[in-house]
Amino acid sequence: MATRRRYRRLVTVPTRPPSVDSLVRTLTGVGLPHPLLVASARRAVGEGNPDQARHYAEETARRLLQPVVNATGVLLHTNLGRAPLGSATHPGPVNLEFDLDHGRRGRRGGGVEELLCALTGAEAALVVNNGAAAVLLALSTLAAGRPVVVSRGELVEIGGGFRIPDVMAQSGARLVEVGTTNRTHRRDYEEAVRDRGAALVLKVHPSNYQVVGFTAAATVGELASLGPPLMADLGSGLLDESTPWLRGGPPAWLAGEPGARQTLEHGADLVSFSGDKLLGGPQAGVLLGRAELVGRCARQPLARALRPGGLVLGALQATLLAYLDRDPARIPLWRMATTELPELQARADRLVGQVGPPAQVVASTSTTGAGSLPGGRIASVAVGLPGDHRRSLRRHHPPVIATAAGGQTRCDLRSVDPADDEVLAAALKAAVAEGAAGCR
Ligand SMILES: *Cc1c(COP(=O)(O)O)cnc(C)c1O
């Protein structure tokens, strides 16, 4: 094969390359604006390989944001936008910073912050662009140039370059490490507070790893009385451990995950978390807690640089209203996480029937993902295909993202919206057909 191709290149007489225009006309089906098709055609012609034009155009199209089917079983997939959103926000003008009562300028995010307080019992709330921004804003407001005490077991790195020591350095706060990797006690904090003075005690929830074995960590309750304000970076954004929005109460896999409401009740002065992890909303960061501390953060110039837009606030508001209505069906994360196994089993049976052999129903395990609940596993059901068909599934329209292990491709149904089962069936059928053609 390789020899033949080389030979063909050698004997190809350099004829006139097709014009860029005529090449572009063959690419209209790719569905990109004309200038992008021209760029692909030019690149291919310039490289003396006009046949590549379609490939380049399709590559460009695949880099654009588009809906995908998440069949990985990771409910909050960091590379797939974490929490899927249920509702679109209003496309026209909104009262983002307009006080409808008095007809004058209002405070951005004020309504959403009230909802957060209603759900968690916090005195005050502030919404910023992501969890990292919430931590940065709090540290730089409350502790710039001053010591912040953190346990050595909690100097975490979250994916995407968020490292507590680096954020601390960026904020201007001085990191004071206490305890050891596996064990930190209240007295370790106590000594550091006494000897070094501290503007803040920071407790970071180890959201993407577990320290097991001979371990000890001081609780929020134990640290609340040390003197300096206590901030807990929860990361995941579980609003309330008692999950009043779920009729059956908290599911077993949620055990041990700290809720914002309980962390405040146990004495934290400030908590921070992401909007798109266990909260199940858009990318955002939330600071909750004592009005005086939250207010100082809100008045800092940096808050202006980190403020969210109307799209984010609209999506967050829709999510929070669903919590208050106790309607988890409107929050895709909770809908996925609490789907009963028999329902997944029935969907898998139906899909396997549609796709035909060699598709089969296999037991699977979902995880919440996105650096939340490191040990949390939820039983699930997948459709399996022998062989690795991930590439074929990714090239389907819309793309399907699956996993492969042990010589089998798996499409976990817990992370797939049932409305996408038809897409999944078509993509699996195409993958089976392509596989069969490849074997011939
Ligand atoms: C995820 C996480 C962050 C960062 O939040 P982003 O929304 O990703 O910026 C910070 N701290 C903890 C403990 C986290 O789990």
GROMACS .gro file of N, CA, C and O in nm, residues 261-378:
model
  472
  261ARG      N    1  -2.500   2.469   5.341
  261ARG     CA    2  -2.581   2.505   5.457
  261ARG      C    3  -2.517   2.454   5.587
  261ARG      O    4  -2.501   2.528   5.684
  262GLN      N    5  -2.476   2.325   5.587
  262GLN     CA    6  -2.421   2.266   5.709
  262GLN      C    7  -2.286   2.327   5.744
  262GLN      O    8  -2.254   2.347   5.862
  263THR      N    9  -2.205   2.356   5.642
  263THR     CA   10  -2.072   2.413   5.669
  263THR      C   11  -2.087   2.549   5.737
  263THR      O   12  -2.013   2.583   5.829
  264LEU      N   13  -2.185   2.627   5.693
  264LEU     CA   14  -2.211   2.756   5.757
  264LEU      C   15  -2.265   2.735   5.899
  264LEU      O   16  -2.223   2.802   5.993
  265GLU      N   17  -2.356   2.638   5.912
  265GLU     CA   18  -2.413   2.610   6.045
  265GLU      C   19  -2.305   2.566   6.144
  265GLU      O   20  -2.311   2.599   6.262
  266HIS      N   21  -2.205   2.492   6.093
  266HIS     CA   22  -2.098   2.444   6.182
  266HIS      C   23  -1.999   2.555   6.217
  266HIS      O   24  -1.905   2.531   6.291
  267GLY      N   25  -2.016   2.671   6.157
  267GLY     CA   26  -1.935   2.784   6.202
  267GLY      C   27  -1.844   2.847   6.099
  267GLY      O   28  -1.770   2.940   6.132
  268ALA      N   29  -1.846   2.800   5.972
  268ALA     CA   30  -1.764   2.869   5.871
  268ALA      C   31  -1.820   3.009   5.850
  268ALA      O   32  -1.942   3.030   5.854
  269ASP      N   33  -1.730   3.106   5.829
  269ASP     CA   34  -1.774   3.243   5.806
  269ASP      C   35  -1.799   3.269   5.658
  269ASP      O   36  -1.872   3.361   5.622
  270LEU      N   37  -1.733   3.188   5.576
  270LEU     CA   38  -1.743   3.207   5.431
  270LEU      C   39  -1.728   3.070   5.366
  270LEU      O   40  -1.644   2.990   5.410
  271VAL      N   41  -1.809   3.040   5.266
  271VAL     CA   42  -1.784   2.919   5.187
  271VAL      C   43  -1.779   2.959   5.040
  271VAL      O   44  -1.839   3.060   4.999
  272SER      N   45  -1.704   2.880   4.961
  272SER     CA   46  -1.697   2.906   4.818
  272SER      C   47  -1.717   2.774   4.744
  272SER      O   48  -1.682   2.667   4.796
  273PHE      N   49  -1.775   2.781   4.626
  273PHE     CA   50  -1.793   2.661   4.543
  273PHE      C   51  -1.823   2.700   4.400
  273PHE      O   52  -1.847   2.817   4.369
  274SER      N   53  -1.823   2.599   4.313
  274SER     CA   54  -1.848   2.621   4.170
  274SER      C   55  -1.997   2.609   4.141
  274SER      O   56  -2.069   2.537   4.210
  275GLY      N   57  -2.040   2.673   4.033
  275GLY     CA   58  -2.180   2.662   3.992
  275GLY      C   59  -2.207   2.538   3.908
  275GLY      O   60  -2.321   2.492   3.899
  276ASP      N   61  -2.102   2.482   3.847
  276ASP     CA   62  -2.125   2.376   3.748
  276ASP      C   63  -2.077   2.239   3.793
  276ASP      O   64  -2.051   2.152   3.713
  277LYS      N   65  -2.060   2.221   3.924
  277LYS     CA   66  -2.032   2.086   3.975
  277LYS      C   67  -2.162   2.031   4.034
  277LYS      O   68  -2.261   2.026   3.964
  278LEU      N   69  -2.162   1.996   4.162
  278LEU     CA   70  -2.284   1.933   4.217
  278LEU      C   71  -2.404   2.028   4.224
  278LEU      O   72  -2.517   1.984   4.242
  279LEU      N   73  -2.380   2.156   4.207
  279LEU     CA   74  -2.494   2.248   4.199
  279LEU      C   75  -2.573   2.222   4.070
  279LEU      O   76  -2.694   2.242   4.066
  280GLY      N   77  -2.502   2.181   3.966
  280GLY     CA   78  -2.571   2.145   3.841
  280GLY      C   79  -2.611   2.265   3.757
  280GLY      O   80  -2.702   2.255   3.674
  281GLY      N   81  -2.545   2.378   3.775
  281GLY     CA   82  -2.579   2.499   3.700
  281GLY      C   83  -2.471   2.535   3.600
  281GLY      O   84  -2.390   2.452   3.560
  282PRO      N   85  -2.466   2.664   3.561
  282PRO     CA   86  -2.365   2.709   3.465
  282PRO      C   87  -2.230   2.732   3.533
  282PRO      O   88  -2.223   2.734   3.657
  283GLN      N   89  -2.126   2.749   3.453
  283GLN     CA   90  -1.996   2.785   3.510
  283GLN      C   91  -2.010   2.915   3.587
  283GLN      O   92  -2.049   3.018   3.532
  284ALA      N   93  -1.983   2.910   3.716
  284ALA     CA   94  -1.991   3.028   3.802
  284ALA      C   95  -1.918   2.994   3.931
  284ALA      O   96  -1.884   2.879   3.955
  285GLY      N   97  -1.891   3.095   4.010
  285GLY     CA   98  -1.834   3.073   4.142
  285GLY      C   99  -1.923   3.143   4.242
  285GLY      O  100  -1.978   3.250   4.213
  286VAL      N  101  -1.940   3.083   4.359
  286VAL     CA  102  -2.030   3.140   4.460
  286VAL      C  103  -1.953   3.160   4.590
  286VAL      O  104  -1.879   3.071   4.633
  287LEU      N  105  -1.970   3.276   4.649
  287LEU     CA  106  -1.922   3.302   4.785
  287LEU      C  107  -2.046   3.324   4.871
  287LEU      O  108  -2.134   3.403   4.836
  288LEU      N  109  -2.051   3.254   4.984
  288LEU     CA  110  -2.165   3.267   5.076
  288LEU      C  111  -2.113   3.288   5.215
  288LEU      O  112  -2.008   3.234   5.250
  289GLY      N  113  -2.189   3.359   5.297
  289GLY     CA  114  -2.149   3.366   5.437
  289GLY      C  115  -2.186   3.497   5.503
  289GLY      O  116  -2.287   3.559   5.468
  290ARG      N  117  -2.100   3.539   5.598
  290ARG     CA  118  -2.132   3.658   5.676
  290ARG      C  119  -2.136   3.782   5.588
  290ARG      O  120  -2.048   3.805   5.504
  291ALA      N  121  -2.238   3.863   5.609
  291ALA     CA  122  -2.263   3.977   5.521
  291ALA      C  123  -2.143   4.072   5.517
  291ALA      O  124  -2.110   4.126   5.411
  292GLU      N  125  -2.078   4.087   5.631
  292GLU     CA  126  -1.966   4.182   5.635
  292GLU      C  127  -1.853   4.136   5.544
  292GLU      O  128  -1.797   4.214   5.467
  293LEU      N  129  -1.820   4.006   5.546
  293LEU     CA  130  -1.711   3.953   5.465
  293LEU      C  131  -1.748   3.950   5.317
  293LEU      O  132  -1.670   3.991   5.230
  294VAL      N  133  -1.869   3.903   5.287
  294VAL     CA  134  -1.914   3.896   5.148
  294VAL      C  135  -1.919   4.038   5.090
  294VAL      O  136  -1.879   4.061   4.975
  295GLY      N  137  -1.967   4.132   5.171
  295GLY     CA  138  -1.977   4.271   5.127
  295GLY      C  139  -1.841   4.330   5.092
  295GLY      O  140  -1.826   4.399   4.992
  296ARG      N  141  -1.741   4.298   5.175
  296ARG     CA  142  -1.606   4.348   5.144
  296ARG      C  143  -1.557   4.291   5.012
  296ARG      O  144  -1.497   4.363   4.931
  297CYS      N  145  -1.585   4.163   4.988
  297CYS     CA  146  -1.545   4.101   4.860
  297CYS      C  147  -1.616   4.170   4.743
  297CYS      O  148  -1.556   4.199   4.640
  298ALA      N  149  -1.745   4.199   4.762
  298ALA     CA  150  -1.824   4.258   4.653
  298ALA      C  151  -1.776   4.399   4.620
  298ALA      O  152  -1.787   4.443   4.505
  299ARG      N  153  -1.725   4.471   4.719
  299ARG     CA  154  -1.684   4.610   4.697
  299ARG      C  155  -1.542   4.623   4.643
  299ARG      O  156  -1.498   4.731   4.607
  300GLN      N  157  -1.468   4.513   4.638
  300GLN     CA  158  -1.329   4.516   4.591
  300GLN      C  159  -1.327   4.539   4.440
  300GLN      O  160  -1.408   4.481   4.369
  301PRO      N  161  -1.232   4.619   4.388
  301PRO     CA  162  -1.226   4.640   4.243
  301PRO      C  163  -1.215   4.509   4.163
  301PRO      O  164  -1.269   4.498   4.053
  302LEU      N  165  -1.146   4.410   4.220
  302LEU     CA  166  -1.131   4.283   4.149
  302LEU      C  167  -1.266   4.217   4.120
  302LEU      O  168  -1.283   4.146   4.021
  303ALA      N  169  -1.366   4.244   4.207
  303ALA     CA  170  -1.499   4.184   4.188
  303ALA      C  171  -1.557   4.226   4.053
  303ALA      O  172  -1.626   4.149   3.987
  304ARG      N  173  -1.528   4.349   4.013
  304ARG     CA  174  -1.577   4.399   3.885
  304ARG      C  175  -1.518   4.319   3.769
  304ARG      O  176  -1.585   4.291   3.669
  305ALA      N  177  -1.390   4.279   3.785
  305ALA     CA  178  -1.323   4.204   3.678
  305ALA      C  179  -1.372   4.060   3.673
  305ALA      O  180  -1.356   3.993   3.572
  306LEU      N  181  -1.430   4.013   3.781
  306LEU     CA  182  -1.469   3.872   3.789
  306LEU      C  183  -1.620   3.854   3.780
  306LEU      O  184  -1.671   3.744   3.800
  307ARG      N  185  -1.693   3.962   3.749
  307ARG     CA  186  -1.838   3.952   3.755
  307ARG      C  187  -1.893   3.870   3.638
  307ARG      O  188  -1.842   3.876   3.527
  308PRO      N  189  -2.002   3.796   3.663
  308PRO     CA  190  -2.062   3.715   3.557
  308PRO      C  191  -2.156   3.798   3.470
  308PRO      O  192  -2.201   3.904   3.510
  309GLY      N  193  -2.186   3.747   3.351
  309GLY     CA  194  -2.280   3.813   3.261
  309GLY      C  195  -2.422   3.764   3.282
  309GLY      O  196  -2.448   3.675   3.362
  310GLY      N  197  -2.513   3.826   3.208
  310GLY     CA  198  -2.655   3.793   3.220
  310GLY      C  199  -2.686   3.649   3.183
  310GLY      O  200  -2.776   3.587   3.240
  311LEU      N  201  -2.613   3.594   3.086
  311LEU     CA  202  -2.639   3.455   3.047
  311LEU      C  203  -2.617   3.362   3.164
  311LEU      O  204  -2.696   3.272   3.192
  312VAL      N  205  -2.504   3.384   3.234
  312VAL     CA  206  -2.469   3.298   3.347
  312VAL      C  207  -2.570   3.317   3.461
  312VAL      O  208  -2.621   3.220   3.517
  313LEU      N  209  -2.599   3.442   3.493
  313LEU     CA  210  -2.692   3.467   3.604
  313LEU      C  211  -2.830   3.412   3.572
  313LEU      O  212  -2.898   3.357   3.659
  314GLY      N  213  -2.872   3.423   3.446
  314GLY     CA  214  -3.002   3.369   3.406
  314GLY      C  215  -3.007   3.218   3.424
  314GLY      O  216  -3.105   3.162   3.476
  315ALA      N  217  -2.902   3.150   3.381
  315ALA     CA  218  -2.898   3.004   3.391
  315ALA      C  219  -2.889   2.960   3.538
  315ALA      O  220  -2.951   2.862   3.579
  316LEU      N  221  -2.812   3.036   3.616
  316LEU     CA  222  -2.800   3.003   3.759
  316LEU      C  223  -2.934   3.023   3.829
  316LEU      O  224  -2.977   2.941   3.911
  317GLN      N  225  -3.001   3.132   3.795
  317GLN     CA  226  -3.132   3.158   3.855
  317GLN      C  227  -3.230   3.044   3.824
  317GLN      O  228  -3.302   2.998   3.913
  318ALA      N  229  -3.232   2.999   3.698
  318ALA     CA  230  -3.324   2.889   3.661
  318ALA      C  231  -3.293   2.765   3.744
  318ALA      O  232  -3.385   2.696   3.792
  319THR      N  233  -3.165   2.737   3.765
  319THR     CA  234  -3.125   2.620   3.843
  319THR      C  235  -3.171   2.635   3.989
  319THR      O  236  -3.228   2.542   4.047
  320LEU      N  237  -3.149   2.754   4.046
  320LEU     CA  238  -3.183   2.776   4.187
  320LEU      C  239  -3.334   2.772   4.209
  320LEU      O  240  -3.382   2.721   4.311
  321LEU      N  241  -3.410   2.825   4.113
  321LEU     CA  242  -3.555   2.819   4.125
  321LEU      C  243  -3.604   2.674   4.123
  321LEU      O  244  -3.697   2.638   4.195
  322ALA      N  245  -3.539   2.590   4.043
  322ALA     CA  246  -3.577   2.448   4.040
  322ALA      C  247  -3.553   2.383   4.176
  322ALA      O  248  -3.634   2.304   4.223
  323TYR      N  249  -3.441   2.420   4.241
  323TYR     CA  250  -3.416   2.368   4.377
  323TYR      C  251  -3.527   2.412   4.472
  323TYR      O  252  -3.578   2.333   4.551
  324LEU      N  253  -3.562   2.540   4.466
  324LEU     CA  254  -3.663   2.591   4.559
  324LEU      C  255  -3.801   2.531   4.530
  324LEU      O  256  -3.881   2.512   4.621
  325ASP      N  257  -3.827   2.500   4.402
  325ASP     CA  258  -3.952   2.432   4.367
  325ASP      C  259  -3.944   2.283   4.398
  325ASP      O  260  -4.042   2.210   4.375
  326ARG      N  261  -3.829   2.236   4.445
  326ARG     CA  262  -3.806   2.093   4.472
  326ARG      C  263  -3.840   2.010   4.349
  326ARG      O  264  -3.913   1.911   4.358
  327ASP      N  265  -3.788   2.055   4.237
  327ASP     CA  266  -3.817   1.989   4.110
  327ASP      C  267  -3.687   1.948   4.043
  327ASP      O  268  -3.640   2.013   3.948
  328PRO      N  269  -3.623   1.839   4.092
  328PRO     CA  270  -3.492   1.799   4.039
  328PRO      C  271  -3.497   1.762   3.890
  328PRO      O  272  -3.393   1.761   3.825
  329ALA      N  273  -3.617   1.734   3.839
  329ALA     CA  274  -3.627   1.700   3.697
  329ALA      C  275  -3.580   1.815   3.610
  329ALA      O  276  -3.540   1.796   3.495
  330ARG      N  277  -3.584   1.940   3.664
  330ARG     CA  278  -3.539   2.056   3.587
  330ARG      C  279  -3.390   2.080   3.599
  330ARG      O  280  -3.338   2.176   3.543
  331ILE      N  281  -3.320   1.996   3.677
  331ILE     CA  282  -3.175   2.009   3.690
  331ILE      C  283  -3.113   1.882   3.633
  331ILE      O  284  -3.115   1.777   3.697
  332PRO      N  285  -3.059   1.889   3.510
  332PRO     CA  286  -3.015   1.765   3.444
  332PRO      C  287  -2.923   1.680   3.531
  332PRO      O  288  -2.935   1.557   3.530
  333LEU      N  289  -2.833   1.741   3.607
  333LEU     CA  290  -2.743   1.661   3.691
  333LEU      C  291  -2.822   1.569   3.785
  333LEU      O  292  -2.795   1.450   3.796
  334TRP      N  293  -2.921   1.628   3.855
  334TRP     CA  294  -2.996   1.547   3.952
  334TRP      C  295  -3.088   1.449   3.883
  334TRP      O  296  -3.114   1.340   3.933
  335ARG      N  297  -3.137   1.486   3.766
  335ARG     CA  298  -3.220   1.393   3.689
  335ARG      C  299  -3.136   1.271   3.651
  335ARG      O  300  -3.178   1.157   3.669
  336MET      N  301  -3.013   1.295   3.603
  336MET     CA  302  -2.926   1.184   3.562
  336MET      C  303  -2.887   1.100   3.683
  336MET      O  304  -2.889   0.978   3.679
  337ALA      N  305  -2.848   1.170   3.791
  337ALA     CA  306  -2.791   1.101   3.906
  337ALA      C  307  -2.893   1.013   3.976
  337ALA      O  308  -2.857   0.915   4.040
  338THR      N  309  -3.021   1.049   3.965
  338THR     CA  310  -3.122   0.974   4.041
  338THR      C  311  -3.209   0.885   3.953
  338THR      O  312  -3.307   0.829   4.001
  339THR      N  313  -3.175   0.870   3.827
  339THR     CA  314  -3.250   0.778   3.741
  339THR      C  315  -3.237   0.636   3.796
  339THR      O  316  -3.126   0.592   3.828
  340GLU      N  317  -3.348   0.566   3.808
  340GLU     CA  318  -3.345   0.430   3.864
  340GLU      C  319  -3.287   0.332   3.763
  340GLU      O  320  -3.306   0.347   3.642
  341LEU      N  321  -3.219   0.229   3.815
  341LEU     CA  322  -3.156   0.129   3.728
  341LEU      C  323  -3.252   0.063   3.628
  341LEU      O  324  -3.217   0.047   3.511
  342PRO      N  325  -3.374   0.024   3.671
  342PRO     CA  326  -3.463  -0.041   3.574
  342PRO      C  327  -3.492   0.046   3.451
  342PRO      O  328  -3.506  -0.004   3.340
  343GLU      N  329  -3.496   0.179   3.473
  343GLU     CA  330  -3.521   0.268   3.361
  343GLU      C  331  -3.402   0.266   3.263
  343GLU      O  332  -3.420   0.262   3.141
  344LEU      N  333  -3.280   0.266   3.319
  344LEU     CA  334  -3.161   0.259   3.233
  344LEU      C  335  -3.157   0.125   3.160
  344LEU      O  336  -3.122   0.117   3.042
  345GLN      N  337  -3.194   0.019   3.234
  345GLN     CA  338  -3.195  -0.115   3.176
  345GLN      C  339  -3.291  -0.121   3.057
  345GLN      O  340  -3.257  -0.174   2.951
  346ALA      N  341  -3.410  -0.061   3.075
  346ALA     CA  342  -3.510  -0.064   2.966
  346ALA      C  343  -3.459   0.013   2.844
  346ALA      O  344  -3.477  -0.031   2.730
  347ARG      N  345  -3.393   0.125   2.868
  347ARG     CA  346  -3.339   0.202   2.756
  347ARG      C  347  -3.230   0.122   2.684
  347ARG      O  348  -3.222   0.122   2.561
  348ALA      N  349  -3.146   0.056   2.764
  348ALA     CA  350  -3.037  -0.023   2.704
  348ALA      C  351  -3.095  -0.137   2.620
  348ALA      O  352  -3.048  -0.161   2.508
  349ASP      N  353  -3.198  -0.205   2.672
  349ASP     CA  354  -3.261  -0.315   2.596
  349ASP      C  355  -3.314  -0.262   2.463
  349ASP      O  356  -3.295  -0.324   2.359
  350ARG      N  357  -3.380  -0.146   2.470
  350ARG     CA  358  -3.438  -0.089   2.349
  350ARG      C  359  -3.328  -0.055   2.247
  350ARG      O  360  -3.337  -0.087   2.129
  351LEU      N  361  -3.220   0.005   2.297
  351LEU     CA  362  -3.109   0.044   2.207
  351LEU      C  363  -3.045  -0.079   2.143
  351LEU      O  364  -3.018  -0.080   2.023
  352VAL      N  365  -3.021  -0.182   2.224
  352VAL     CA  366  -2.957  -0.302   2.171
  352VAL      C  367  -3.047  -0.364   2.065
  352VAL      O  368  -3.000  -0.413   1.961
  353GLY      N  369  -3.180  -0.360   2.088
  353GLY     CA  370  -3.274  -0.409   1.987
  353GLY      C  371  -3.263  -0.331   1.858
  353GLY      O  372  -3.266  -0.388   1.748
  354GLN      N  373  -3.248  -0.198   1.870
  354GLN     CA  374  -3.241  -0.114   1.750
  354GLN      C  375  -3.109  -0.134   1.675
  354GLN      O  376  -3.105  -0.136   1.553
  355VAL      N  377  -3.000  -0.146   1.749
  355VAL     CA  378  -2.868  -0.155   1.685
  355VAL      C  379  -2.844  -0.297   1.634
  355VAL      O  380  -2.784  -0.316   1.528
  356GLY      N  381  -2.892  -0.396   1.707
  356GLY     CA  382  -2.870  -0.535   1.667
  356GLY      C  383  -2.734  -0.584   1.708
  356GLY      O  384  -2.654  -0.508   1.765
  357PRO      N  385  -2.702  -0.712   1.679
  357PRO     CA  386  -2.572  -0.764   1.718
  357PRO      C  387  -2.460  -0.688   1.644
  357PRO      O  388  -2.487  -0.640   1.533
  358PRO      N  389  -2.344  -0.674   1.703
  358PRO     CA  390  -2.300  -0.735   1.829
  358PRO      C  391  -2.321  -0.645   1.951
  358PRO      O  392  -2.255  -0.665   2.052
  359ALA      N  393  -2.413  -0.546   1.943
  359ALA     CA  394  -2.437  -0.461   2.060
  359ALA      C  395  -2.495  -0.545   2.173
  359ALA      O  396  -2.574  -0.636   2.148
  360GLN      N  397  -2.457  -0.514   2.295
  360GLN     CA  398  -2.514  -0.586   2.408
  360GLN      C  399  -2.526  -0.495   2.531
  360GLN      O  400  -2.459  -0.392   2.539
  361VAL      N  401  -2.613  -0.535   2.622
  361VAL     CA  402  -2.632  -0.460   2.746
  361VAL      C  403  -2.525  -0.502   2.845
  361VAL      O  404  -2.504  -0.621   2.864
  362VAL      N  405  -2.453  -0.406   2.903
  362VAL     CA  406  -2.352  -0.440   3.003
  362VAL      C  407  -2.370  -0.354   3.127
  362VAL      O  408  -2.415  -0.240   3.119
  363ALA      N  409  -2.334  -0.411   3.241
  363ALA     CA  410  -2.339  -0.335   3.366
  363ALA      C  411  -2.229  -0.231   3.363
  363ALA      O  412  -2.123  -0.253   3.305
  364SER      N  413  -2.253  -0.115   3.424
  364SER     CA  414  -2.155  -0.007   3.419
  364SER      C  415  -2.156   0.069   3.552
  364SER      O  416  -2.240   0.043   3.639
  365THR      N  417  -2.062   0.159   3.567
  365THR     CA  418  -2.055   0.242   3.687
  365THR      C  419  -2.036   0.386   3.645
  365THR      O  420  -1.943   0.418   3.573
  366SER      N  421  -2.125   0.473   3.689
  366SER     CA  422  -2.111   0.616   3.661
  366SER      C  423  -2.038   0.683   3.777
  366SER      O  424  -2.039   0.631   3.889
  367THR      N  425  -1.978   0.797   3.748
  367THR     CA  426  -1.922   0.879   3.855
  367THR      C  427  -1.972   1.022   3.835
  367THR      O  428  -2.014   1.058   3.725
  368THR      N  429  -1.965   1.101   3.942
  368THR     CA  430  -2.010   1.239   3.926
  368THR      C  431  -1.905   1.321   3.851
  368THR      O  432  -1.939   1.404   3.770
  369GLY      N  433  -1.776   1.297   3.876
  369GLY     CA  434  -1.671   1.363   3.798
  369GLY      C  435  -1.648   1.508   3.837
  369GLY      O  436  -1.697   1.556   3.940
  370ALA      N  437  -1.572   1.579   3.752
  370ALA     CA  438  -1.541   1.722   3.772
  370ALA      C  439  -1.485   1.750   3.910
  370ALA      O  440  -1.519   1.850   3.972
  371GLY      N  441  -1.402   1.661   3.960
  371GLY     CA  442  -1.344   1.687   4.090
  371GLY      C  443  -1.450   1.700   4.198
  371GLY      O  444  -1.444   1.786   4.284
  372SER      N  445  -1.550   1.613   4.193
  372SER     CA  446  -1.644   1.609   4.304
  372SER      C  447  -1.656   1.464   4.346
  372SER      O  448  -1.644   1.374   4.263
  373LEU      N  449  -1.673   1.439   4.473
  373LEU     CA  450  -1.694   1.304   4.524
  373LEU      C  451  -1.593   1.204   4.469
  373LEU      O  452  -1.629   1.120   4.388
  374PRO      N  453  -1.469   1.209   4.511
  374PRO     CA  454  -1.367   1.123   4.451
  374PRO      C  455  -1.402   0.974   4.457
  374PRO      O  456  -1.364   0.899   4.370
  375GLY      N  457  -1.474   0.932   4.560
  375GLY     CA  458  -1.503   0.789   4.569
  375GLY      C  459  -1.644   0.754   4.521
  375GLY      O  460  -1.680   0.638   4.516
  376GLY      N  461  -1.723   0.853   4.487
  376GLY     CA  462  -1.864   0.831   4.459
  376GLY      C  463  -1.889   0.754   4.331
  376GLY      O  464  -1.851   0.799   4.224
  377ARG      N  465  -1.951   0.637   4.343
  377ARG     CA  466  -1.981   0.556   4.225
  377ARG      C  467  -2.129   0.524   4.224
  377ARG      O  468  -2.186   0.490   4.326
  378ILE      N  469  -2.190   0.535   4.108
  378ILE     CA  470  -2.333   0.511   4.096
  378ILE      C  471  -2.352   0.398   3.994
  378ILE      O  472  -2.303   0.407   3.881
   0.00000   0.00000   0.00000
